[in-house]
Tab-separated table of N, CA and C in Angstrom:
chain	number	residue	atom	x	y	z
A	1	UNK	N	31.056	58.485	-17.131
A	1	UNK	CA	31.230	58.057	-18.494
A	1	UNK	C	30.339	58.874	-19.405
A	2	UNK	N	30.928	59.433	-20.772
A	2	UNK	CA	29.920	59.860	-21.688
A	2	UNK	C	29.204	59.156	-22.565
A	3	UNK	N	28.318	59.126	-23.117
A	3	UNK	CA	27.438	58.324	-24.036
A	3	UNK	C	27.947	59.089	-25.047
A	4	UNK	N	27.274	58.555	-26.069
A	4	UNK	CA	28.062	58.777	-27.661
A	4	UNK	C	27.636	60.256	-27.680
A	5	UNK	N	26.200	60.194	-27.454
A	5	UNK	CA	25.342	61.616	-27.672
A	5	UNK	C	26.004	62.931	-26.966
A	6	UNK	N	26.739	62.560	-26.343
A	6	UNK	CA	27.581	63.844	-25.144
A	6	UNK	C	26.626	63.496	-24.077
A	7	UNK	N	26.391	63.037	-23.503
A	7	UNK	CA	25.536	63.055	-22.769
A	7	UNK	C	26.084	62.271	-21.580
A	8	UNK	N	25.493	62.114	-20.198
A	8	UNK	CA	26.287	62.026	-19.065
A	8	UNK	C	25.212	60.595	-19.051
A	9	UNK	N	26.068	59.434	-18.811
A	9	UNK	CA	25.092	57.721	-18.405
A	9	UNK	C	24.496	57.884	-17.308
A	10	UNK	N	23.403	57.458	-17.408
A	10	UNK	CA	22.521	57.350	-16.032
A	10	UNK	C	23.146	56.536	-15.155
A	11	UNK	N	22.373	57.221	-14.073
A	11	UNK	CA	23.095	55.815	-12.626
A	11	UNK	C	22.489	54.929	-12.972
A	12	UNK	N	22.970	53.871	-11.814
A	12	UNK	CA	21.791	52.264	-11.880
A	12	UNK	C	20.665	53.353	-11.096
A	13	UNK	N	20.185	54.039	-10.236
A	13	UNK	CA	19.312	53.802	-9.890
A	13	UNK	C	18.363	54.754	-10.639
A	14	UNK	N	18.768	55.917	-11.655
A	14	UNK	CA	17.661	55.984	-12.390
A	14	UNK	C	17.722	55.664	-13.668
A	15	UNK	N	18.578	54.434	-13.887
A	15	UNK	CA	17.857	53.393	-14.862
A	15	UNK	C	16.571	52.581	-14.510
A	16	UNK	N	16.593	51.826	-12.925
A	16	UNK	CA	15.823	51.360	-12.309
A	16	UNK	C	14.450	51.968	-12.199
A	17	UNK	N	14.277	53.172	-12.069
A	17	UNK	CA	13.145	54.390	-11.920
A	17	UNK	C	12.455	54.710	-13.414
A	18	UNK	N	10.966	54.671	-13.400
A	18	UNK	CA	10.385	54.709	-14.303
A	18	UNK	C	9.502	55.510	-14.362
A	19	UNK	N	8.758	56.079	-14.865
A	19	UNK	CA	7.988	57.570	-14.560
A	19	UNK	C	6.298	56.441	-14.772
A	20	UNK	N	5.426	56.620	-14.315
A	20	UNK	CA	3.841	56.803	-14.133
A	20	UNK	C	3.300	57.309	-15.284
A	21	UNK	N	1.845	56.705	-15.901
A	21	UNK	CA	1.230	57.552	-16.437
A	21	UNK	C	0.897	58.749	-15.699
A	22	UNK	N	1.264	59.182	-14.673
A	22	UNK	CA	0.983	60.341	-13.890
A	22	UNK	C	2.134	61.271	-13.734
A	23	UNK	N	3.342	60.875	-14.104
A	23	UNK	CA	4.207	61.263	-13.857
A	23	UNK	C	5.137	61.364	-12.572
A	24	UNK	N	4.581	60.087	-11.664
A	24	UNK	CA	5.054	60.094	-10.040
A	24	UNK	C	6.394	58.911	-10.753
A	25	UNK	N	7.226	59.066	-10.245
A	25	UNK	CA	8.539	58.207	-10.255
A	25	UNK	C	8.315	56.660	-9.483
A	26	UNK	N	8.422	55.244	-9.854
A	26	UNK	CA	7.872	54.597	-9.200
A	26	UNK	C	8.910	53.731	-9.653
A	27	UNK	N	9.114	52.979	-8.244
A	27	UNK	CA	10.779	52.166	-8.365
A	27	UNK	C	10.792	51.353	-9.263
A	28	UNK	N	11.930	50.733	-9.557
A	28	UNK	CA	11.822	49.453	-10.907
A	28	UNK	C	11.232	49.554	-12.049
A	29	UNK	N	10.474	48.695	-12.449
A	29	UNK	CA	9.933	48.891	-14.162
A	29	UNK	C	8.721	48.734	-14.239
A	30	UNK	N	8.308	48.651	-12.790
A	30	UNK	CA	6.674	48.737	-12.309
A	30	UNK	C	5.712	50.108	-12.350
A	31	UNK	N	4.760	49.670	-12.796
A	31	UNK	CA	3.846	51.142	-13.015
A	31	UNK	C	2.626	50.696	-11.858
A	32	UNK	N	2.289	51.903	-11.888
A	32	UNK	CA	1.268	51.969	-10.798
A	32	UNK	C	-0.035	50.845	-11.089
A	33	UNK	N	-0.859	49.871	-10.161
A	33	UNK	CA	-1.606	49.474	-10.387
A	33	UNK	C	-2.858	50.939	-10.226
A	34	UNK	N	-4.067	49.967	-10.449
A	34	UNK	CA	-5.363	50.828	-10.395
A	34	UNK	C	-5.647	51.609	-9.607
A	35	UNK	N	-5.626	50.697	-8.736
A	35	UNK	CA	-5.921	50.889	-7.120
A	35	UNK	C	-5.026	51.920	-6.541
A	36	UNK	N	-3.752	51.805	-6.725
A	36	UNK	CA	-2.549	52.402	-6.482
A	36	UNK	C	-2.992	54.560	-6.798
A	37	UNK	N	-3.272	54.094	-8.833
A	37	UNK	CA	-3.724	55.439	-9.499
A	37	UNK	C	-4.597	56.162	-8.142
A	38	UNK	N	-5.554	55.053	-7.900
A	38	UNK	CA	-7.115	55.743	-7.049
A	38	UNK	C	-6.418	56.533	-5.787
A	39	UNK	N	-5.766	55.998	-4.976
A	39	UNK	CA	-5.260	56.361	-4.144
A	39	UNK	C	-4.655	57.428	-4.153
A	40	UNK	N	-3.756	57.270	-4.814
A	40	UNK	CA	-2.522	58.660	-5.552
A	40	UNK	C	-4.034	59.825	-6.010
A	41	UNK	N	-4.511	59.868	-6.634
A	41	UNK	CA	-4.908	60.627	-6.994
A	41	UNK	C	-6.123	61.404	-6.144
A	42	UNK	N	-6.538	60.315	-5.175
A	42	UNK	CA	-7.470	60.792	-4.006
A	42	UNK	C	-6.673	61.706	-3.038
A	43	UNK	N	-5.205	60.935	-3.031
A	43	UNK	CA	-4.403	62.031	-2.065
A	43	UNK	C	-4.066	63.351	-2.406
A	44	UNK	N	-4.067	63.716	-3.591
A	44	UNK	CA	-3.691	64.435	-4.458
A	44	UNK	C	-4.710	65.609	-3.982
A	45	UNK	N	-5.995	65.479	-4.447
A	45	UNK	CA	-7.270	66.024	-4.478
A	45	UNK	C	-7.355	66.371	-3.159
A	46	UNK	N	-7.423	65.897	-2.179
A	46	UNK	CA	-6.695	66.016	-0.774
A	46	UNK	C	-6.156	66.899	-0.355
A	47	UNK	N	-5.073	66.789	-0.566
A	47	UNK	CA	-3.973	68.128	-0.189
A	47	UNK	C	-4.149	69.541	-1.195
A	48	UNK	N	-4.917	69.313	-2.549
A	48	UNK	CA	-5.347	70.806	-3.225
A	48	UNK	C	-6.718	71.358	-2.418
A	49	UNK	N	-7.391	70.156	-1.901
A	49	UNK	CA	-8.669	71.319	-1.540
A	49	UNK	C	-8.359	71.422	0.269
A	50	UNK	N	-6.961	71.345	0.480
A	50	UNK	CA	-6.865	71.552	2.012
A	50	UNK	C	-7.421	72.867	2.639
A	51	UNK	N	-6.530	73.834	1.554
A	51	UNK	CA	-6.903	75.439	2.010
A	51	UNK	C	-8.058	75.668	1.642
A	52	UNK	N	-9.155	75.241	0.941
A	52	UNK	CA	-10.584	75.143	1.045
A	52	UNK	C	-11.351	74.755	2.208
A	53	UNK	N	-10.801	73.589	2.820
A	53	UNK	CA	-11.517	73.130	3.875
A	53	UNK	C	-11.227	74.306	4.921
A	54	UNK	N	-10.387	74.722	5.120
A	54	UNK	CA	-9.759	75.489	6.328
A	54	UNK	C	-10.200	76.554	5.808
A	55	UNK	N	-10.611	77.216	4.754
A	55	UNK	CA	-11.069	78.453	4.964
A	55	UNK	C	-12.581	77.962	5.258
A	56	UNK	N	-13.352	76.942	5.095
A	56	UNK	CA	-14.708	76.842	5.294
A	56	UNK	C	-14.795	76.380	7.197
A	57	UNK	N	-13.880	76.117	7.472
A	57	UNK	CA	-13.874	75.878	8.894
A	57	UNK	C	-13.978	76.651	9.603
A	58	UNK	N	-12.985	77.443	9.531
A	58	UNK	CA	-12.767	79.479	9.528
A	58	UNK	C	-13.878	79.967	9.711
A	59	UNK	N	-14.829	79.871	8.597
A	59	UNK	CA	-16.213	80.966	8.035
A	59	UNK	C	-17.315	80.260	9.547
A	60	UNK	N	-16.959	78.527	9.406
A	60	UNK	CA	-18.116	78.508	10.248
A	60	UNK	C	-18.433	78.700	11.922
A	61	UNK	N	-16.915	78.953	12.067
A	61	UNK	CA	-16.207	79.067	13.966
A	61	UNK	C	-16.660	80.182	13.614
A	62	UNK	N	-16.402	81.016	12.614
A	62	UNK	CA	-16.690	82.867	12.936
A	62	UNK	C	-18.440	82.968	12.718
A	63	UNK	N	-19.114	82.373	11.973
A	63	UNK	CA	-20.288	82.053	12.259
A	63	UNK	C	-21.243	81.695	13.811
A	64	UNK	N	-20.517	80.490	14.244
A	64	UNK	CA	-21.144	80.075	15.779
A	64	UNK	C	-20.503	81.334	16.538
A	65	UNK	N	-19.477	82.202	16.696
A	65	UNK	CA	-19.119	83.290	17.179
A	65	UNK	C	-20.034	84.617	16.802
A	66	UNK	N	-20.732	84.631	15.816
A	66	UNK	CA	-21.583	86.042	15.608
A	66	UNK	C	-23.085	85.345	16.319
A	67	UNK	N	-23.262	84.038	15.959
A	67	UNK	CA	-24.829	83.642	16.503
A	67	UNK	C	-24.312	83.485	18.270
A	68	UNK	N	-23.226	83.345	18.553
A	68	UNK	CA	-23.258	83.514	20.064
A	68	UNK	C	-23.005	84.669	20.854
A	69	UNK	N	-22.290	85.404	19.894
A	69	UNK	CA	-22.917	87.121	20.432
A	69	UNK	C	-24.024	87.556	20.420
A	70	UNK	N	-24.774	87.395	18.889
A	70	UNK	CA	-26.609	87.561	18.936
A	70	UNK	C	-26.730	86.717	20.273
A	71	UNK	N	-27.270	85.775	20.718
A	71	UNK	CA	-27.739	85.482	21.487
A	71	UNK	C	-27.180	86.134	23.080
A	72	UNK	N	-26.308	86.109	23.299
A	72	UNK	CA	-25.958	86.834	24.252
A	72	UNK	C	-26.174	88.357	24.028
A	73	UNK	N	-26.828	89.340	23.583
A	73	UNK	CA	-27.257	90.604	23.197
A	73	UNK	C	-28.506	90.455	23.685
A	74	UNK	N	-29.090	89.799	22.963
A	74	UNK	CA	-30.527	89.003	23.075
A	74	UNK	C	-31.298	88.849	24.483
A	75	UNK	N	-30.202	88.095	25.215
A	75	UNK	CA	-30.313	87.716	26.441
A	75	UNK	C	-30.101	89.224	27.622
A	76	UNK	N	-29.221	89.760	27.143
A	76	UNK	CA	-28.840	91.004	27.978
A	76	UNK	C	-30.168	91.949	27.534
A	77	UNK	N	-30.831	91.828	27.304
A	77	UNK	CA	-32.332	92.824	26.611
A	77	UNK	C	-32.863	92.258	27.640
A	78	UNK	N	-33.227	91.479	27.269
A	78	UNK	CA	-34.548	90.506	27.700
A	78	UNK	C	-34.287	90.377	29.499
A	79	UNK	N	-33.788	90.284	30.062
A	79	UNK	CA	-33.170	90.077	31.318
A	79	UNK	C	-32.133	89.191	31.627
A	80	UNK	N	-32.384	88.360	32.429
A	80	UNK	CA	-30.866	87.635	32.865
A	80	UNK	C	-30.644	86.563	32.174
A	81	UNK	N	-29.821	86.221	31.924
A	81	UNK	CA	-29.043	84.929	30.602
A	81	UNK	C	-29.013	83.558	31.662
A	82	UNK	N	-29.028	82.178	30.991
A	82	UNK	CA	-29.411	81.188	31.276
A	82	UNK	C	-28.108	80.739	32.419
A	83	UNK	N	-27.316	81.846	32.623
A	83	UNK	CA	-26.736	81.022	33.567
A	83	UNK	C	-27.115	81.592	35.129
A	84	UNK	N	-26.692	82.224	35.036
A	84	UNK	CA	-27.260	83.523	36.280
A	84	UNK	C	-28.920	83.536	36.937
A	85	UNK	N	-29.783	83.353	37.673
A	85	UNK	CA	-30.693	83.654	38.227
A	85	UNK	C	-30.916	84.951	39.296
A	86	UNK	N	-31.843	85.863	39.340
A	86	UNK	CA	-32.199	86.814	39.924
A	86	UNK	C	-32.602	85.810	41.208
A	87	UNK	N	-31.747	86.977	42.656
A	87	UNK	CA	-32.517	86.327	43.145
A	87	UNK	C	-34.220	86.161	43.436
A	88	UNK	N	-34.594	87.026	43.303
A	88	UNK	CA	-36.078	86.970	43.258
A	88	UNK	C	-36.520	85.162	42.580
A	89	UNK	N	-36.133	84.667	42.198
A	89	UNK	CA	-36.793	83.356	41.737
A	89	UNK	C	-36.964	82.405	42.268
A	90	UNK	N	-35.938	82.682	43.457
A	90	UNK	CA	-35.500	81.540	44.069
A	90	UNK	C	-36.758	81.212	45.022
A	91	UNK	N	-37.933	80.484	45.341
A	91	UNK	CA	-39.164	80.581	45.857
A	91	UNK	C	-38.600	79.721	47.300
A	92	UNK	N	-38.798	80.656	48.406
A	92	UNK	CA	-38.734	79.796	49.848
A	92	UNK	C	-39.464	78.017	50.003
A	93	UNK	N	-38.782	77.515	50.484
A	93	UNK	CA	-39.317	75.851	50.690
A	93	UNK	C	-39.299	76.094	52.098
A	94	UNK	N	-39.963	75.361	53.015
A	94	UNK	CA	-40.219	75.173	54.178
A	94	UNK	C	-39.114	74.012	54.608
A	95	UNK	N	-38.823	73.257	53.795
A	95	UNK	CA	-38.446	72.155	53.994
A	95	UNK	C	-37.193	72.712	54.899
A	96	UNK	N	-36.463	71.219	55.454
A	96	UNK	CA	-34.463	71.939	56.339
A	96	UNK	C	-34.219	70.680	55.998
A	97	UNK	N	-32.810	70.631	55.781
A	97	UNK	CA	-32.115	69.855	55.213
A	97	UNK	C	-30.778	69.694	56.469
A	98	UNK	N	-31.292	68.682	57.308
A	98	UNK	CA	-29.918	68.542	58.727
A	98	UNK	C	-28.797	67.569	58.581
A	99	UNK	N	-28.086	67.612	58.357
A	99	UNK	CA	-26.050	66.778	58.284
A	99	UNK	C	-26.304	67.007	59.246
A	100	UNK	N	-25.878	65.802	60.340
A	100	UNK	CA	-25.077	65.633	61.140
A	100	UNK	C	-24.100	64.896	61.330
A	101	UNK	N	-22.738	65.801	61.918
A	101	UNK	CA	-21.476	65.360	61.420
A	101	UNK	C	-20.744	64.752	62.513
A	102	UNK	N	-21.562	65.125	63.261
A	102	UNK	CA	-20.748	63.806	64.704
A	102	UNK	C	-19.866	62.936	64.817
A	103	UNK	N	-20.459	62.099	63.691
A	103	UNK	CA	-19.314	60.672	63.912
A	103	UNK	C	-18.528	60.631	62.751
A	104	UNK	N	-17.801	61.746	62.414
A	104	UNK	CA	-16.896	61.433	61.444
A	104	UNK	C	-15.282	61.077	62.413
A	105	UNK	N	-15.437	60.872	63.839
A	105	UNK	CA	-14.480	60.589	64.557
A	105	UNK	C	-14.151	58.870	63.981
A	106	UNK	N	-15.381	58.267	63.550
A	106	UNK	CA	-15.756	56.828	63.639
A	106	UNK	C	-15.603	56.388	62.094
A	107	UNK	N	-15.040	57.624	61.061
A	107	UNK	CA	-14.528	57.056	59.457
A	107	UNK	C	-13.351	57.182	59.472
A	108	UNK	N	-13.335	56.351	58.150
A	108	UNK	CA	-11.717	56.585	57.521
A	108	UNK	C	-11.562	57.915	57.121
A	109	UNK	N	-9.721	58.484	56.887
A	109	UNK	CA	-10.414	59.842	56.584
A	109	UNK	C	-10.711	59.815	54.841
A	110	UNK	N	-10.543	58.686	54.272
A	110	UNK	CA	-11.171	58.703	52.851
A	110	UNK	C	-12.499	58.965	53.139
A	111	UNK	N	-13.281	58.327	53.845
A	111	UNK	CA	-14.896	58.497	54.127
A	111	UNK	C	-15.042	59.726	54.306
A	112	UNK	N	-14.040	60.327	55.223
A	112	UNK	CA	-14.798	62.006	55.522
A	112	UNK	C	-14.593	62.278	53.971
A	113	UNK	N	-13.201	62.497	53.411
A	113	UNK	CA	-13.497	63.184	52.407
A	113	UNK	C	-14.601	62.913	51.544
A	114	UNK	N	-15.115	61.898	51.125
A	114	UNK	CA	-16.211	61.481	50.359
A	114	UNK	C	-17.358	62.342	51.050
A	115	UNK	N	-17.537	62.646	52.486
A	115	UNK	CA	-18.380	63.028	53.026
A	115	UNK	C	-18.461	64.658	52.645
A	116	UNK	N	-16.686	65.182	53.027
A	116	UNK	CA	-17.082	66.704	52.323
A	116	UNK	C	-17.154	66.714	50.871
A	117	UNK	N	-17.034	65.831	50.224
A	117	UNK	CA	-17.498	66.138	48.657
A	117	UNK	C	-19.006	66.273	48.282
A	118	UNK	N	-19.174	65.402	49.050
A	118	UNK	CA	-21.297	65.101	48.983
A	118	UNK	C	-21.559	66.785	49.704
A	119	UNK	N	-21.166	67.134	50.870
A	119	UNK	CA	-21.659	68.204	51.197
A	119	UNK	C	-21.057	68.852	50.533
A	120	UNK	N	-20.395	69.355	49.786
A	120	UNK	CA	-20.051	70.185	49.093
A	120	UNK	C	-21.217	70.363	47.512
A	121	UNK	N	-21.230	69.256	46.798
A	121	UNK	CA	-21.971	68.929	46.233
A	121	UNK	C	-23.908	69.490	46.417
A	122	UNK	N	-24.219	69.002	48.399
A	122	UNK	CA	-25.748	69.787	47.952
A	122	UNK	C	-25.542	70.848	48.486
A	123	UNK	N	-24.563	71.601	48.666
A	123	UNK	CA	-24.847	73.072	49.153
A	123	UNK	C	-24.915	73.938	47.541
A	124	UNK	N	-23.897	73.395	46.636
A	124	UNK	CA	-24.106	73.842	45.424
A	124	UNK	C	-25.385	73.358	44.739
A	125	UNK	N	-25.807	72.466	44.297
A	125	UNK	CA	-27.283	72.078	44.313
A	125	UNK	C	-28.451	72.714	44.738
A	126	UNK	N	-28.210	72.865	45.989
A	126	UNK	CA	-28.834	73.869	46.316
A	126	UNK	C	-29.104	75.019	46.191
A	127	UNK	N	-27.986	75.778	45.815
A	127	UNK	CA	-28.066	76.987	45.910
A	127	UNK	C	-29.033	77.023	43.963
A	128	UNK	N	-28.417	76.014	43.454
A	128	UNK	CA	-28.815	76.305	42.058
A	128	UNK	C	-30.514	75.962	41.684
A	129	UNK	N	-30.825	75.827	43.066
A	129	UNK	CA	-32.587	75.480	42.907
A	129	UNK	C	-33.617	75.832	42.885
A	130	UNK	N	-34.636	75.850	42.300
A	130	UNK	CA	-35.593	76.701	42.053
A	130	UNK	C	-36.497	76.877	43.388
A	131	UNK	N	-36.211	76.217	44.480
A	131	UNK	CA	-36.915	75.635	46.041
A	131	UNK	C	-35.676	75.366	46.809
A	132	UNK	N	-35.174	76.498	46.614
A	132	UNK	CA	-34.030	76.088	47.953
A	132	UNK	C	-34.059	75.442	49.238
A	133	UNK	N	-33.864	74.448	49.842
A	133	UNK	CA	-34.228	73.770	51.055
A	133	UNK	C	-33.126	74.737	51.983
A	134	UNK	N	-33.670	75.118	52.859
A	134	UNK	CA	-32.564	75.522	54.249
A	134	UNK	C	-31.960	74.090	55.029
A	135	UNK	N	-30.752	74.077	54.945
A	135	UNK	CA	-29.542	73.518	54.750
A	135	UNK	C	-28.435	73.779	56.310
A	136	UNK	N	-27.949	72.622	56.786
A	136	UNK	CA	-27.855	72.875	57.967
A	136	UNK	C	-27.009	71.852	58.321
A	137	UNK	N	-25.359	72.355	58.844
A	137	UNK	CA	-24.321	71.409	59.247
A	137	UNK	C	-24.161	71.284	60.812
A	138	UNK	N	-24.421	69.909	61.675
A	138	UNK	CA	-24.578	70.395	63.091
A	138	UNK	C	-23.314	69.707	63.153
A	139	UNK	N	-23.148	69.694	64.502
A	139	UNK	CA	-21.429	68.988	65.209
A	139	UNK	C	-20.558	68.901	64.065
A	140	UNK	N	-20.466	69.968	63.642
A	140	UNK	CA	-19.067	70.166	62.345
A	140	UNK	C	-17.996	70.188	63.207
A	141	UNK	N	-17.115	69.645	63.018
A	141	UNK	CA	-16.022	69.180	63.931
A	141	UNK	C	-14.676	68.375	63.326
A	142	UNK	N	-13.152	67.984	64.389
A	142	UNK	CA	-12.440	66.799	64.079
A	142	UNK	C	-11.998	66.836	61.952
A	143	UNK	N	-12.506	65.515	61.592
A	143	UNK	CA	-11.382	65.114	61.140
A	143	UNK	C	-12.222	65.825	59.616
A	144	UNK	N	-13.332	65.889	59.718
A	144	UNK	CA	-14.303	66.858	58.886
A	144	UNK	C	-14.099	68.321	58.512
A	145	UNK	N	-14.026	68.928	59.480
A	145	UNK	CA	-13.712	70.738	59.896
A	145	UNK	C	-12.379	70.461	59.000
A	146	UNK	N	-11.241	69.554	59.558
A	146	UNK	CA	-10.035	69.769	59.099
A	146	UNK	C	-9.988	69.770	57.289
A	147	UNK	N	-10.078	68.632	57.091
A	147	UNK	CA	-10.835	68.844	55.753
A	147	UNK	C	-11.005	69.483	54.990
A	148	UNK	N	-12.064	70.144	55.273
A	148	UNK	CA	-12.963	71.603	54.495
A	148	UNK	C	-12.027	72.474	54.864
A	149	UNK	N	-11.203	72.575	56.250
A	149	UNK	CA	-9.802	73.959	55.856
A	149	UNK	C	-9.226	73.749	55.084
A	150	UNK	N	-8.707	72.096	55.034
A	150	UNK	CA	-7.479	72.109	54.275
A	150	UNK	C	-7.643	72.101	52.725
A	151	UNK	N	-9.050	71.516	52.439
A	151	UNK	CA	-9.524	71.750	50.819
A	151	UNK	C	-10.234	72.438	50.195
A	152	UNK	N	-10.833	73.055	51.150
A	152	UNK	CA	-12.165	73.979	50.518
A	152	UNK	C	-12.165	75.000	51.155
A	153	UNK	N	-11.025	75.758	51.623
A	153	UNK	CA	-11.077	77.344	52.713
A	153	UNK	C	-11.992	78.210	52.514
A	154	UNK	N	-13.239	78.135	51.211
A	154	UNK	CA	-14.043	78.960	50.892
A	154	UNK	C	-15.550	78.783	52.228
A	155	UNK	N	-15.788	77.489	51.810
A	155	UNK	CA	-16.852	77.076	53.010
A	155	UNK	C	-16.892	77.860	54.182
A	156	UNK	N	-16.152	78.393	54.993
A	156	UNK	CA	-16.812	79.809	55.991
A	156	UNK	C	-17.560	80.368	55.381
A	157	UNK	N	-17.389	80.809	53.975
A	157	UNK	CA	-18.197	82.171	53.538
A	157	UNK	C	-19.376	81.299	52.707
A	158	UNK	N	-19.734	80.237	53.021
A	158	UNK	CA	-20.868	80.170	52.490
A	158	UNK	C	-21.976	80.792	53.349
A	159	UNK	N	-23.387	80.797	51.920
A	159	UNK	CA	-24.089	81.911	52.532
A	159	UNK	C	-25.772	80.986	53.020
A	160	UNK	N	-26.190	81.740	53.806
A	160	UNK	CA	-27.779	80.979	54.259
A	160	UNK	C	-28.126	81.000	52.975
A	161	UNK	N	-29.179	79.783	52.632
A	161	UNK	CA	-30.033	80.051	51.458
A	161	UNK	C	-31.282	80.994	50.984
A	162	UNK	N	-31.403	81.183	50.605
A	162	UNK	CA	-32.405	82.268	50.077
A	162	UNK	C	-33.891	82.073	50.903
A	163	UNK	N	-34.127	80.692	51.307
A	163	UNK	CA	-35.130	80.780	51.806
A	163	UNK	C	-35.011	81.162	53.392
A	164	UNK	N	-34.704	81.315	53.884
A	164	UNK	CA	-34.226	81.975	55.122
A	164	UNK	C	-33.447	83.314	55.157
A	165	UNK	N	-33.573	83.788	54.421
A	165	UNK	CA	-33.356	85.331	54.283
A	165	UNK	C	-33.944	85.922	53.904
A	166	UNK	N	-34.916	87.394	54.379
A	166	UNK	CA	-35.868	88.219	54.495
A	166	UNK	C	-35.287	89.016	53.192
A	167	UNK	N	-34.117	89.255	52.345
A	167	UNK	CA	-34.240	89.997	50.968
A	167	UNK	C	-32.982	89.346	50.763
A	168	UNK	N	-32.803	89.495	49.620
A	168	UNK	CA	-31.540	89.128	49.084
A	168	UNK	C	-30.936	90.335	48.855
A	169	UNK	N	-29.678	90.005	49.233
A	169	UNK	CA	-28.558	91.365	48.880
A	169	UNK	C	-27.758	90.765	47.916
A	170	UNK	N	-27.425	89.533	47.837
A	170	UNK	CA	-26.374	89.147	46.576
A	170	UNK	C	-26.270	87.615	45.895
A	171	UNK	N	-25.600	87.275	45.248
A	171	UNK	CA	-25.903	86.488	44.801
A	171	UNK	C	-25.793	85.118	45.495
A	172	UNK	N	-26.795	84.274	45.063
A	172	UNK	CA	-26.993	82.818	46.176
A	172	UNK	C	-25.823	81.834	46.097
């Protein structure tokens, strides 16, 4: 239908629609409460300083990335970095440390496994110690041996500890 003016009649539904002191479209003949404004306009502020935040996020990842190269530079000067130990540090203990694995005929095999996790556990411990204890698996055997093949195939090549070896050739 035309209106007198030439003009094309609104639908019902943006007769229904009323514009905001903000200019947001808001259904019916209702205007935004206060609270409503606060909101709207917090979201607003929001989404303009997004690409602000993200470039300051940016600056500070590339930041902890230049102070963690300095420090790793730092560390490569100075000698060996905090993860790595020479062996030279590793100071002999007298102490021996004996597993005996005998009666794993007499667990569940949940128990063994719990059992090769613990030994698994102080051989690494060990090795990471400033007093290495010499370390020592007797009657390795059964349902144990099987185990450590079937989960841990590395365990052959573990190595004596440092304190029972006359120089170190590589790493502990």
């Amino acid at each position: 239908m035309a209106d007198v003016s030439g003009e094309a009649a609104a639908t019902p539904k943006q007769r229904s629609e009323s514009r905001s002191d903000t200019g947001d479209v808001v259904p019916g003949n209702q205007t935004l409460s206060k609270r409503q404004k606060k909101k709207l306009l917090k979201q607003q502020k929001w989404e303009e300083e997004r690409e602000l935040r993200k470039r300051r996020r940016k600056e500070r990842k590339q930041q902890r990335k230049l102070q963690r190269q300095n420090t790793q530079q730092e560390n490569r000067g100075d000698g060996p970095s905090g993860r790595k130990r020479p062996c030279t540090e590793a100071t002999p203990s007298s102490l021996r440390l004996l597993v005996d694995c005998s009666f794993d005929d007499l667990m569940l095999i949940k128990d063994v496994r719990k059992l090769h996790k613990q030994i698994q556990r102080c051989y690494a411990e060990n090795r990471r110690a400033s007093h290495p204890v010499q370390f020592y698996l007797t009657s390795l055997g059964g349902q144990l041996k099987q185990s450590m093949d079937e989960k841990d195939k590395g365990w052959v090549n573990w190595k004596v500890p440092a304190a029972s070896r006359a120089a170190c050739s590589g790493s502990i």
